[in-house]
PDB file of C-alpha atoms in Angstrom:
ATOM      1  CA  UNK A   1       0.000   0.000   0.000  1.00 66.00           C
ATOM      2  CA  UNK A   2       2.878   2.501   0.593  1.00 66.00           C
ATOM      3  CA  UNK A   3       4.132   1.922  -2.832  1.00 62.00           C
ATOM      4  CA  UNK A   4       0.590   3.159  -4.177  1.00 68.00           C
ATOM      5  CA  UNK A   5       0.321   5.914  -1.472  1.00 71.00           C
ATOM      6  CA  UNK A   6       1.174   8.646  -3.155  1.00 68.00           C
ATOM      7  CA  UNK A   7      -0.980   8.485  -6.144  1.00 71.00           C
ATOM      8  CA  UNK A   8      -3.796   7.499  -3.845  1.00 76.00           C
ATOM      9  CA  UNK A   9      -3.489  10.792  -1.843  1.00 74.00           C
ATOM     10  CA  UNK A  10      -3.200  12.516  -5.493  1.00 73.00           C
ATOM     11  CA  UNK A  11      -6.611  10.590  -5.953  1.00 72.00           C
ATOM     12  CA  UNK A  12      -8.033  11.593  -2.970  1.00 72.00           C
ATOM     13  CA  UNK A  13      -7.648  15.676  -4.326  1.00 73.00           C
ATOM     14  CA  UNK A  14      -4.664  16.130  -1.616  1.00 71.00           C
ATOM     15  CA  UNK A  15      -2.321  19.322  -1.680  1.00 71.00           C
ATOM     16  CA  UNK A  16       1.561  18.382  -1.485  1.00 74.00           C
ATOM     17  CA  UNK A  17       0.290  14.054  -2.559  1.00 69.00           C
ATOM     18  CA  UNK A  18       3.972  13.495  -2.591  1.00 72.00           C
ATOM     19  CA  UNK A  19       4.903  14.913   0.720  1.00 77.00           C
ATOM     20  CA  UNK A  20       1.814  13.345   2.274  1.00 76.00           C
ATOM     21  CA  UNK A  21       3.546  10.264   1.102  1.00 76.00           C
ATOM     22  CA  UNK A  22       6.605  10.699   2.592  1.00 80.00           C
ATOM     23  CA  UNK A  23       4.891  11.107   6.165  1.00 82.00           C
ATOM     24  CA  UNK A  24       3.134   7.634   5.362  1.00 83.00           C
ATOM     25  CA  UNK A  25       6.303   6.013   4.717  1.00 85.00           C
ATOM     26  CA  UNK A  26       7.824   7.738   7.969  1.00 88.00           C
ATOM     27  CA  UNK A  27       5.292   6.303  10.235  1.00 88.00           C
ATOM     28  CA  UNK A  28       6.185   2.456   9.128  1.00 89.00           C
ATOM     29  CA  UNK A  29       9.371   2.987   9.582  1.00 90.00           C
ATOM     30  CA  UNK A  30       8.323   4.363  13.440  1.00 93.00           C
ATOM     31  CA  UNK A  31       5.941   1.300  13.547  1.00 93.00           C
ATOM     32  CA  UNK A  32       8.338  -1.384  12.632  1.00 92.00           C
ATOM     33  CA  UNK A  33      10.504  -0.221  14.977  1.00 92.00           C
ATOM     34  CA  UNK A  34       7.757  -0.209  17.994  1.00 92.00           C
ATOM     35  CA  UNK A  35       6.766  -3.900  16.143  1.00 92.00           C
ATOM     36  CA  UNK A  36      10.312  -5.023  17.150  1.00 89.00           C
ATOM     37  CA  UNK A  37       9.732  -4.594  21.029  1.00 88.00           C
ATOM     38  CA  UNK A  38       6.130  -5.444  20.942  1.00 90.00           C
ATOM     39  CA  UNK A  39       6.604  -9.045  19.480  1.00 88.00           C
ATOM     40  CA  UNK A  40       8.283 -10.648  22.552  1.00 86.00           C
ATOM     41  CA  UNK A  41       5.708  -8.427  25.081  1.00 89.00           C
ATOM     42  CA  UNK A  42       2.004  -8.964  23.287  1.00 90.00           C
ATOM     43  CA  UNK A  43       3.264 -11.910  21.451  1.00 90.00           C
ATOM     44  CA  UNK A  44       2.471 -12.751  17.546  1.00 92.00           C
ATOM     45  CA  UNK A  45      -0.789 -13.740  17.197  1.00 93.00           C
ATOM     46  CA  UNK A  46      -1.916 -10.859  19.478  1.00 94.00           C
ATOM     47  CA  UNK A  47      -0.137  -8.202  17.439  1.00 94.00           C
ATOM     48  CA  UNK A  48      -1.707  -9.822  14.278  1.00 96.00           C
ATOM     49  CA  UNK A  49      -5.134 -10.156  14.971  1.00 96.00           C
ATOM     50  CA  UNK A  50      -4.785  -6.464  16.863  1.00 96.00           C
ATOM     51  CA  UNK A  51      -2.950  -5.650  12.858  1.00 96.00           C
ATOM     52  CA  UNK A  52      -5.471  -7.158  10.581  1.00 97.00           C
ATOM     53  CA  UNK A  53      -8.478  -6.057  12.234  1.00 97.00           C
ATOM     54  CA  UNK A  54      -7.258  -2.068  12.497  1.00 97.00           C
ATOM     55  CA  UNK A  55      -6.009  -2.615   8.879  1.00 96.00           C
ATOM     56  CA  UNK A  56      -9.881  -3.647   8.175  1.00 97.00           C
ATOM     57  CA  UNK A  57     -11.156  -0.570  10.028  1.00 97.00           C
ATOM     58  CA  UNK A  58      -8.643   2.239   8.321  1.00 95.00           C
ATOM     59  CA  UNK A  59      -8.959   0.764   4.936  1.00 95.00           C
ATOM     60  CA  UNK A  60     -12.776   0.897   4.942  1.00 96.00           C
ATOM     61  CA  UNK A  61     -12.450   4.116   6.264  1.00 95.00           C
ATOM     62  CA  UNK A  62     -10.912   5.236   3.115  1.00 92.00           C
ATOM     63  CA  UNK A  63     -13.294   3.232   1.100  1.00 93.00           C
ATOM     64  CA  UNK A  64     -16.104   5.819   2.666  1.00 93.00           C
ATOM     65  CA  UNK A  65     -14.042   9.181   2.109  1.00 91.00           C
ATOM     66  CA  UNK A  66     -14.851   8.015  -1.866  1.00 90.00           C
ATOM     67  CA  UNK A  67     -18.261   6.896  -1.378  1.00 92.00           C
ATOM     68  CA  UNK A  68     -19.142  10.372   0.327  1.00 90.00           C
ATOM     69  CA  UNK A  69     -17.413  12.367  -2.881  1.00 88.00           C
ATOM     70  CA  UNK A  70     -13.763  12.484  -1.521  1.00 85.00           C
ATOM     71  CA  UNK A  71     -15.079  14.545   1.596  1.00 83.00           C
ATOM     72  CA  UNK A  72     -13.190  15.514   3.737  1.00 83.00           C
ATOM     73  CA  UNK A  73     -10.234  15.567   2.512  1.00 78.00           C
ATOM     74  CA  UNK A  74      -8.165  14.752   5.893  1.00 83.00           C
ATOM     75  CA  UNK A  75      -9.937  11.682   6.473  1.00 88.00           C
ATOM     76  CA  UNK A  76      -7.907  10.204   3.054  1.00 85.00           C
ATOM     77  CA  UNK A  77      -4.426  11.046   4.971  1.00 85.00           C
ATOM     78  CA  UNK A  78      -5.825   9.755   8.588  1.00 89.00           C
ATOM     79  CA  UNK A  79      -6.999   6.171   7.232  1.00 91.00           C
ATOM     80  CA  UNK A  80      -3.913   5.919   5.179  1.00 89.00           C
ATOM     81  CA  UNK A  81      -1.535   6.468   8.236  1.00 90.00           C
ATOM     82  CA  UNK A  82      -3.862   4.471   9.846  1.00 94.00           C
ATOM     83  CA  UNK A  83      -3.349   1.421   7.786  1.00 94.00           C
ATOM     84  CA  UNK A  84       0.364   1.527   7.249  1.00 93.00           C
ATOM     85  CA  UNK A  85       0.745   2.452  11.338  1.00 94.00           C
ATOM     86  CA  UNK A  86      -1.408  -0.952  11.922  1.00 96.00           C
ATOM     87  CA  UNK A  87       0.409  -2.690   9.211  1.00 95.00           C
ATOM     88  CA  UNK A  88       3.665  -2.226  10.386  1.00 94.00           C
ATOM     89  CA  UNK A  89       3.116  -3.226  13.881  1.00 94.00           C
ATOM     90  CA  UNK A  90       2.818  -6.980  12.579  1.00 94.00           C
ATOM     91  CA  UNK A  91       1.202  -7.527   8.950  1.00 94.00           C
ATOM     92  CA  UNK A  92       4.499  -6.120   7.900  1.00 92.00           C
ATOM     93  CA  UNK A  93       6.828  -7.641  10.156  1.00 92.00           C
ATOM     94  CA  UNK A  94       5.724 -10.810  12.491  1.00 93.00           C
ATOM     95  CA  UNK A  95       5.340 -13.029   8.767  1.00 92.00           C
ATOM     96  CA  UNK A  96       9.114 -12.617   8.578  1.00 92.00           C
ATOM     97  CA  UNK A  97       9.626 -13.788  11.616  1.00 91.00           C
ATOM     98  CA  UNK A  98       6.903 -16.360  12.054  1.00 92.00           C
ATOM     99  CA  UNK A  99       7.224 -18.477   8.893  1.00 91.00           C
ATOM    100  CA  UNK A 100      10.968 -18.989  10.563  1.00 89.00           C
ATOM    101  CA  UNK A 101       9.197 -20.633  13.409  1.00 90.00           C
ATOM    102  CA  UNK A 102       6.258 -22.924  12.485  1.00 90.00           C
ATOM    103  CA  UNK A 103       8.127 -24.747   9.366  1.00 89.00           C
ATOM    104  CA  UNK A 104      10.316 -27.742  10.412  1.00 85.00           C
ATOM    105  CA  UNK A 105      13.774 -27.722   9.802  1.00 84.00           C
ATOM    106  CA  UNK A 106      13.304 -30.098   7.038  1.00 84.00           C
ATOM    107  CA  UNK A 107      11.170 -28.067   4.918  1.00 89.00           C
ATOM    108  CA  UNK A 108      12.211 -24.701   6.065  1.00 89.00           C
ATOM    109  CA  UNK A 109      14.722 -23.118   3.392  1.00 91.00           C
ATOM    110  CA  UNK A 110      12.193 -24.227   0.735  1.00 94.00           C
ATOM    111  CA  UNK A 111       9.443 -23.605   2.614  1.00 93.00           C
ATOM    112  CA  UNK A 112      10.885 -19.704   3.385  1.00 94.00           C
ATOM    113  CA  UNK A 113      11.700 -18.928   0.013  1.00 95.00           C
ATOM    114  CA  UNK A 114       8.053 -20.039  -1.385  1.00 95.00           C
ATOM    115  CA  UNK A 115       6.810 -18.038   0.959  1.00 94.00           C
ATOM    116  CA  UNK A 116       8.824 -15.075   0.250  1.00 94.00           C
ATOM    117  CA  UNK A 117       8.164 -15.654  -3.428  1.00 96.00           C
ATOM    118  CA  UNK A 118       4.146 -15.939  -2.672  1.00 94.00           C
ATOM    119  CA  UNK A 119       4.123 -12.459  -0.790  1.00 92.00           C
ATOM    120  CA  UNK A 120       6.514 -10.467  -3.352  1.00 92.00           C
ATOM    121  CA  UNK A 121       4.392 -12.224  -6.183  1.00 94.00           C
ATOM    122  CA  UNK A 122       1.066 -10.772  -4.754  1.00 90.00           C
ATOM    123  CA  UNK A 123       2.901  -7.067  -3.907  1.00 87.00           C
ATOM    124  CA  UNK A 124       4.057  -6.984  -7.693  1.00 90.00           C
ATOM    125  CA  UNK A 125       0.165  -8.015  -8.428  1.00 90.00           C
ATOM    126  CA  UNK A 126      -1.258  -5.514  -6.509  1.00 85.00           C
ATOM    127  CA  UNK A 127       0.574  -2.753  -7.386  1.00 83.00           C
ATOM    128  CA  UNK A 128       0.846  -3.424 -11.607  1.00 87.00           C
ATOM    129  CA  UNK A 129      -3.113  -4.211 -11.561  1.00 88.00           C
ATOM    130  CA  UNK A 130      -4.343  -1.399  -8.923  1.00 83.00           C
ATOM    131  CA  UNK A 131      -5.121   1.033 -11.501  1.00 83.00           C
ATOM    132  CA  UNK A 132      -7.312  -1.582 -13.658  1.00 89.00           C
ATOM    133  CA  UNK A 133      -8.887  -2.361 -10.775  1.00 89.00           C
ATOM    134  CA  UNK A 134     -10.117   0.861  -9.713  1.00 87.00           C
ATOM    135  CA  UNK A 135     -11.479   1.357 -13.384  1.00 90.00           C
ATOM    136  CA  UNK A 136     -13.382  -1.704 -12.756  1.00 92.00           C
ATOM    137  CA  UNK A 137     -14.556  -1.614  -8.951  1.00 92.00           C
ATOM    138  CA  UNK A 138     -14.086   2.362  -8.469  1.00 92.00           C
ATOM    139  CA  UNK A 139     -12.129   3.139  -5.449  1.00 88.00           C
ATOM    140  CA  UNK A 140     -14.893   2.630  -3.016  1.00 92.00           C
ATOM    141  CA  UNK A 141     -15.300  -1.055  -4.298  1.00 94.00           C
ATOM    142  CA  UNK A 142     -11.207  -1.716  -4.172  1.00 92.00           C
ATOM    143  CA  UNK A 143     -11.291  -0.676  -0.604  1.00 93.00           C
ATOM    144  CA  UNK A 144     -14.097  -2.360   0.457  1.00 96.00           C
ATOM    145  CA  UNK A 145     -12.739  -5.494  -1.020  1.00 95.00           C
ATOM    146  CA  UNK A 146      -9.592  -4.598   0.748  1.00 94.00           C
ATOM    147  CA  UNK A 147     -10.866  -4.307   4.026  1.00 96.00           C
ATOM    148  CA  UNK A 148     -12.999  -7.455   3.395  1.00 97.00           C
ATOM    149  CA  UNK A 149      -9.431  -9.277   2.934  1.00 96.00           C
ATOM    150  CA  UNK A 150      -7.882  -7.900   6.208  1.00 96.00           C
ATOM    151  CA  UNK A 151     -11.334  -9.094   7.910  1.00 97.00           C
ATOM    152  CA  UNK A 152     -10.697 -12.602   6.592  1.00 97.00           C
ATOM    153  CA  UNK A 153      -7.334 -12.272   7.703  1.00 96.00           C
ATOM    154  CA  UNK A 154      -8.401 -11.139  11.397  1.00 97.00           C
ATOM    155  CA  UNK A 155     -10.239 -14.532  11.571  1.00 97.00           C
ATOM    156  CA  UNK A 156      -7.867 -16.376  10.548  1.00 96.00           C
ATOM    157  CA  UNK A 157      -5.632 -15.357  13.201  1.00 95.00           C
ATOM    158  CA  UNK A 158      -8.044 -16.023  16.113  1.00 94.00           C
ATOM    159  CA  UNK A 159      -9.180 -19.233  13.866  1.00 93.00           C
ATOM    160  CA  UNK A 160      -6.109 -20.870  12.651  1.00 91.00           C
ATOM    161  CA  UNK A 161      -2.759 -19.326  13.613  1.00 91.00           C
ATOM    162  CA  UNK A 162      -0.958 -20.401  17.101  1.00 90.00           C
ATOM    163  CA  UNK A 163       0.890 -18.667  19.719  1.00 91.00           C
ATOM    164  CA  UNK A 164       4.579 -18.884  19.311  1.00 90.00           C
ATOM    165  CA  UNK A 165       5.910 -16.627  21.730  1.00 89.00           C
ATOM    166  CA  UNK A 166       8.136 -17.682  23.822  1.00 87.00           C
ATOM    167  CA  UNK A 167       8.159 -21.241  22.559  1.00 88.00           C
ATOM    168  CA  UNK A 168      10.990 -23.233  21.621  1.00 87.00           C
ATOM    169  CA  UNK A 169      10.811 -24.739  17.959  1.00 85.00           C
ATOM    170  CA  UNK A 170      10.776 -27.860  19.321  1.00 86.00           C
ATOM    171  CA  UNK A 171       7.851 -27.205  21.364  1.00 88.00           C
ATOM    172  CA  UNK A 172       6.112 -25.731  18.386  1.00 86.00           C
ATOM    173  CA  UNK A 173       6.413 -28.633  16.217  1.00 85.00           C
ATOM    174  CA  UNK A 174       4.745 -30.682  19.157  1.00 85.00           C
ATOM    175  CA  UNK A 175       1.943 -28.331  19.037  1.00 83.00           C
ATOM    176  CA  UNK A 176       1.267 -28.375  15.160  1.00 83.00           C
ATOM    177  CA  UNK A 177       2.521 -31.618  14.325  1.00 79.00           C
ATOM    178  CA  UNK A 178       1.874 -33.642  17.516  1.00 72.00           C
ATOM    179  CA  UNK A 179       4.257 -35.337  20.101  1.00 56.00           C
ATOM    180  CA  UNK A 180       4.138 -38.682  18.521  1.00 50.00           C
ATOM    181  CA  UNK A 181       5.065 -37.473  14.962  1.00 51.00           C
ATOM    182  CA  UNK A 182       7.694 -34.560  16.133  1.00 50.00           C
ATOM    183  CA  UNK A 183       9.620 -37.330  18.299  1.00 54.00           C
ATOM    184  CA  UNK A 184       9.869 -40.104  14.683  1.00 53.00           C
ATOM    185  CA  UNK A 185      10.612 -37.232  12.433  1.00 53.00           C
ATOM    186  CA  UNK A 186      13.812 -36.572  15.363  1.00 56.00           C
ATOM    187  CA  UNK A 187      14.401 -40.256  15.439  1.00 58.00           C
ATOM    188  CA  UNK A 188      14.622 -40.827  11.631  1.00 56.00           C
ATOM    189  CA  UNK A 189      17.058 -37.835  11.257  1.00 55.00           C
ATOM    190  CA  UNK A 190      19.078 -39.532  14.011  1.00 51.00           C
ATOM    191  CA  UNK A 191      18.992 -43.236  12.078  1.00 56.00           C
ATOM    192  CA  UNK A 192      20.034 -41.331   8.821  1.00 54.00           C
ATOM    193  CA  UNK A 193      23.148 -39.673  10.692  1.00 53.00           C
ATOM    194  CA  UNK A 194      24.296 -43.089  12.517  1.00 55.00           C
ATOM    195  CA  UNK A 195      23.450 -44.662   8.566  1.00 55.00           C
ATOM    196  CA  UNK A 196      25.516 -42.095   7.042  1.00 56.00           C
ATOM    197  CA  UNK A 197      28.430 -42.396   9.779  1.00 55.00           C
ATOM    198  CA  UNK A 198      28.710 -46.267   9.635  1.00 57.00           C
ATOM    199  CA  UNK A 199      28.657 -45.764   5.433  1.00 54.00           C
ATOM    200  CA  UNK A 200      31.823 -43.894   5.895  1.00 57.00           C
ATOM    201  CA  UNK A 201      33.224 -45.818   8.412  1.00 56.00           C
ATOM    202  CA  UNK A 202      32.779 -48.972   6.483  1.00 58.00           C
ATOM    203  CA  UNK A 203      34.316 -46.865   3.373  1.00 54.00           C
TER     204      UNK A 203
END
């Protein structure tokens, strides 16, 4: 959304777009920062679901500065901040982070780079196809359907996605994979070292 903020506010019938812009980026960057002592205090999936569900609210709220005729004109720059201050406090940040925790150490390079692939993939998406889109939807309907996303999101935090705070990833993989399957997955690692030992012994 930063990357489209500019010509949003421009849009949105703002004076100075450009240096509205700049402010947007500048509170991220003050986010992020506040996301970095947060995580290990409210913990992931609190930050998240806190995240998604102000992202929801903020993005909305600029869906309805369009629907009422671009009127008035600070509410365009408020729910902007808005959403990039809720984003970066763990939209932005805690997937980083996160997707290093839950995958296994089997899968996780792989697993990492698919999922940094995934999330640059839909960025590039978003930003080459936003105008389109607004010709299509008009900018009330993109932000709706925006907000609608960051709603589905919300519940799949409090749905789906586990604590990890705190938490060895040991103790993680118990609690996604269970016990019984964590401790075989350890024990077949530990059969293919003493295998692959003895091979070179023998050799």
């Amino acid at each position: 959304m930063c990357l489209v903020s500019g010509s949003i506010l421009q849009t949105a019938g703002l004076d100075n777009a450009n240096e509205a812009g700049a402010y947007v980026m500048a509170t991220q960057v003050v986010f992020t920062a506040v996301a970095c002592v947060m995580m290990d205090k409210a913990g992931r999936r609190t930050l998240m679901a806190v995240s998604s569900s102000g992202m929801a609210v903020c993005i909305s709220a600029l869906g309805i500065f369009f629907a009422m005729g671009k009127k008035p004109s600070w509410l365009a720059l408020l729910s902007l901040m808005g959403y990039v201050t809720f984003f970066a406090l763990a939209m932005g940040p805690v997937p980083w982070l996160y997707m290093a925790e839950i995958f296994p150490d089997s899968v996780r390079g792989p697993a990492c780079s698919l999922a940094t692939l995934v999330n640059w993939a839909g960025g590039f998406v978003v930003t080459y196809f936003f105008a389109s889109i607004i010709s299509v939807l008009t900018a009330t309907g993109v932000f709706f359907l925006f907000g609608a996303f960051c709603l589905a999101c919300f519940v799949f935090v409090l749905g789906v996605m586990p604590e990890t705070k705190g938490k060895s990833l040991q103790q993680i993989e118990q609690e996604l994979l269970g016990e019984t399957v964590v401790s075989a997955l350890h024990n077949d690692d530990a059969n293919d070292g003493r295998d692959d030992e003895e091979a070179s012994l023998q050799g």
